Tab-separated table of C-alpha atoms in Angstrom:
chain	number	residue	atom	x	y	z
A	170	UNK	CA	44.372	-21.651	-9.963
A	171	UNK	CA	45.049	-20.560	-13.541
A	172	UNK	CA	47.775	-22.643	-15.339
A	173	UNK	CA	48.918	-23.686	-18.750
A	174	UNK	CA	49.221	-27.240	-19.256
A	175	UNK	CA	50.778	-28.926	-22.376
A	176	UNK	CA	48.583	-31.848	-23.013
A	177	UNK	CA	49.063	-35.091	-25.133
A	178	UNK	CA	46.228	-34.752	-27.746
A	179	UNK	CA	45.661	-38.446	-27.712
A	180	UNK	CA	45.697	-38.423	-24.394
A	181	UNK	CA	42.666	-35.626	-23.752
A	182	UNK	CA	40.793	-36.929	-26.657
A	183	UNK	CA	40.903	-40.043	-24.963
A	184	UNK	CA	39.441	-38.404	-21.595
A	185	UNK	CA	36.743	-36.543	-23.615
A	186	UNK	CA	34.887	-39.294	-25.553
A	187	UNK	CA	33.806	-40.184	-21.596
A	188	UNK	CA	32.212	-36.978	-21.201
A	189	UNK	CA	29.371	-35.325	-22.894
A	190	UNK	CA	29.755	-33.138	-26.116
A	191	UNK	CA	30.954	-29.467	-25.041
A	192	UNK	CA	32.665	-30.886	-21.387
A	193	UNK	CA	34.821	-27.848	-20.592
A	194	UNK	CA	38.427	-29.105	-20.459
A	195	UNK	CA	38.851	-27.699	-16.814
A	196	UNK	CA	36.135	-30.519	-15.753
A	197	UNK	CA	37.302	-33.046	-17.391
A	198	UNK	CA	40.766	-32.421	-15.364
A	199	UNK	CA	39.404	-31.969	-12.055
A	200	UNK	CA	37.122	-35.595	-12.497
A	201	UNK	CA	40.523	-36.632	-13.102
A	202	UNK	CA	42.323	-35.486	-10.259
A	203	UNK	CA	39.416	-36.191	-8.193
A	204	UNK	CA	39.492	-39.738	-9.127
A	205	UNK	CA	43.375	-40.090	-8.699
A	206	UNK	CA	42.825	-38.511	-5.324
A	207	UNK	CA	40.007	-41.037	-4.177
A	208	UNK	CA	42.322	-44.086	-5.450
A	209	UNK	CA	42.795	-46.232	-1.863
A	210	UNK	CA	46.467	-47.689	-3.465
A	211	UNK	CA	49.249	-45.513	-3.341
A	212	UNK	CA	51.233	-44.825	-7.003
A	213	UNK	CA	54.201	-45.931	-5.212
A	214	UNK	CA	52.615	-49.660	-4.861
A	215	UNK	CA	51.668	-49.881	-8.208
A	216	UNK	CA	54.300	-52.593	-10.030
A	217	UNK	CA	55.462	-49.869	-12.951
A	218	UNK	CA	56.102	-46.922	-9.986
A	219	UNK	CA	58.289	-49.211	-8.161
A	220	UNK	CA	60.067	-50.200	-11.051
A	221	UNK	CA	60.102	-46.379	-11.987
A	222	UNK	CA	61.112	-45.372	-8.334
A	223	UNK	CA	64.071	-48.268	-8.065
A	224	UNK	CA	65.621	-46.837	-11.088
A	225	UNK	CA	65.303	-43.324	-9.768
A	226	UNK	CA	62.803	-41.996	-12.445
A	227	UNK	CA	60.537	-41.336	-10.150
A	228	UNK	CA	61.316	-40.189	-6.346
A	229	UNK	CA	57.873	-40.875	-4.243
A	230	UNK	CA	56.446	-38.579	-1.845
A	231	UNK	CA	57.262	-37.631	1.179
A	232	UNK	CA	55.774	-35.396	3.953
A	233	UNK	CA	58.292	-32.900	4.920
A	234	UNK	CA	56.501	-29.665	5.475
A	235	UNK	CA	56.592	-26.257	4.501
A	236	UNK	CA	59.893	-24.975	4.085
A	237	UNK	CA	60.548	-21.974	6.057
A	238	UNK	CA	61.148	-19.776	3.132
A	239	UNK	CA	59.665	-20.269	-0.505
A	240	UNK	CA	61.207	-17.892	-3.052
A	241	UNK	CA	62.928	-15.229	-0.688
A	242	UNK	CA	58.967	-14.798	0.853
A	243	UNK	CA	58.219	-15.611	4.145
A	244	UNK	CA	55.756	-18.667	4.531
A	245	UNK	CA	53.232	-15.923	5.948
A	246	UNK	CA	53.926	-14.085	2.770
A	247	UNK	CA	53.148	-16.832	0.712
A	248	UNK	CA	50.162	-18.232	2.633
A	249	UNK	CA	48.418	-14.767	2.126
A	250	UNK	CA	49.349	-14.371	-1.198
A	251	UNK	CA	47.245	-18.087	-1.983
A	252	UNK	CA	44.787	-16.417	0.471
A	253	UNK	CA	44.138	-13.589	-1.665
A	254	UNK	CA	44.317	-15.662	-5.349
A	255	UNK	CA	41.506	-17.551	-3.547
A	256	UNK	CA	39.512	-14.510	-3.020
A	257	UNK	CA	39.972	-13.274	-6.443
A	258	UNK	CA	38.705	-16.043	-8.226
């Protein structure tokens, strides 16, 4: 997936001191996002996300499914479209 992301300088400096000299940036995000992913606790347990989700800052997660129609597309529509993104990477 190709995105632009606006990130806090600090913040990715931070992240790249624990990484070797030359670490693409696009690694250093997916460790990330791998690590958040293999967490066991849920954000919502965490003490500063239930403060956050109490006073409606944050809203947590739910599993609702697919909705039936994303943009005017057709779920098929859109699941082909990823499909084919996939395949062109």
């Amino acid at each position: 997936m190709r995105t632009t992301l606006d990130l806090d300088d600090d913040l990715l400096r931070t992240a790249q001191s624990r990484f070797p000299p030359g670490t693409p940036k696009t690694m250093i995000l997916e460790e990330g996002l791998r690590a958040l992913i293999r967490m066991d606790a849920r954000p919502e347990r965490s003490a500063a996300a239930r403060r956050l989700i109490a006073s409606g800052v944050l809203t947590p997660a739910t599993e609702r499914g697919a909705p039936p129609h994303v943009g005017g597309l057709s779920l098929a529509d859109v699941l082909a479209g990823l499909d084919e993104d996939r395949g062109d990477r």
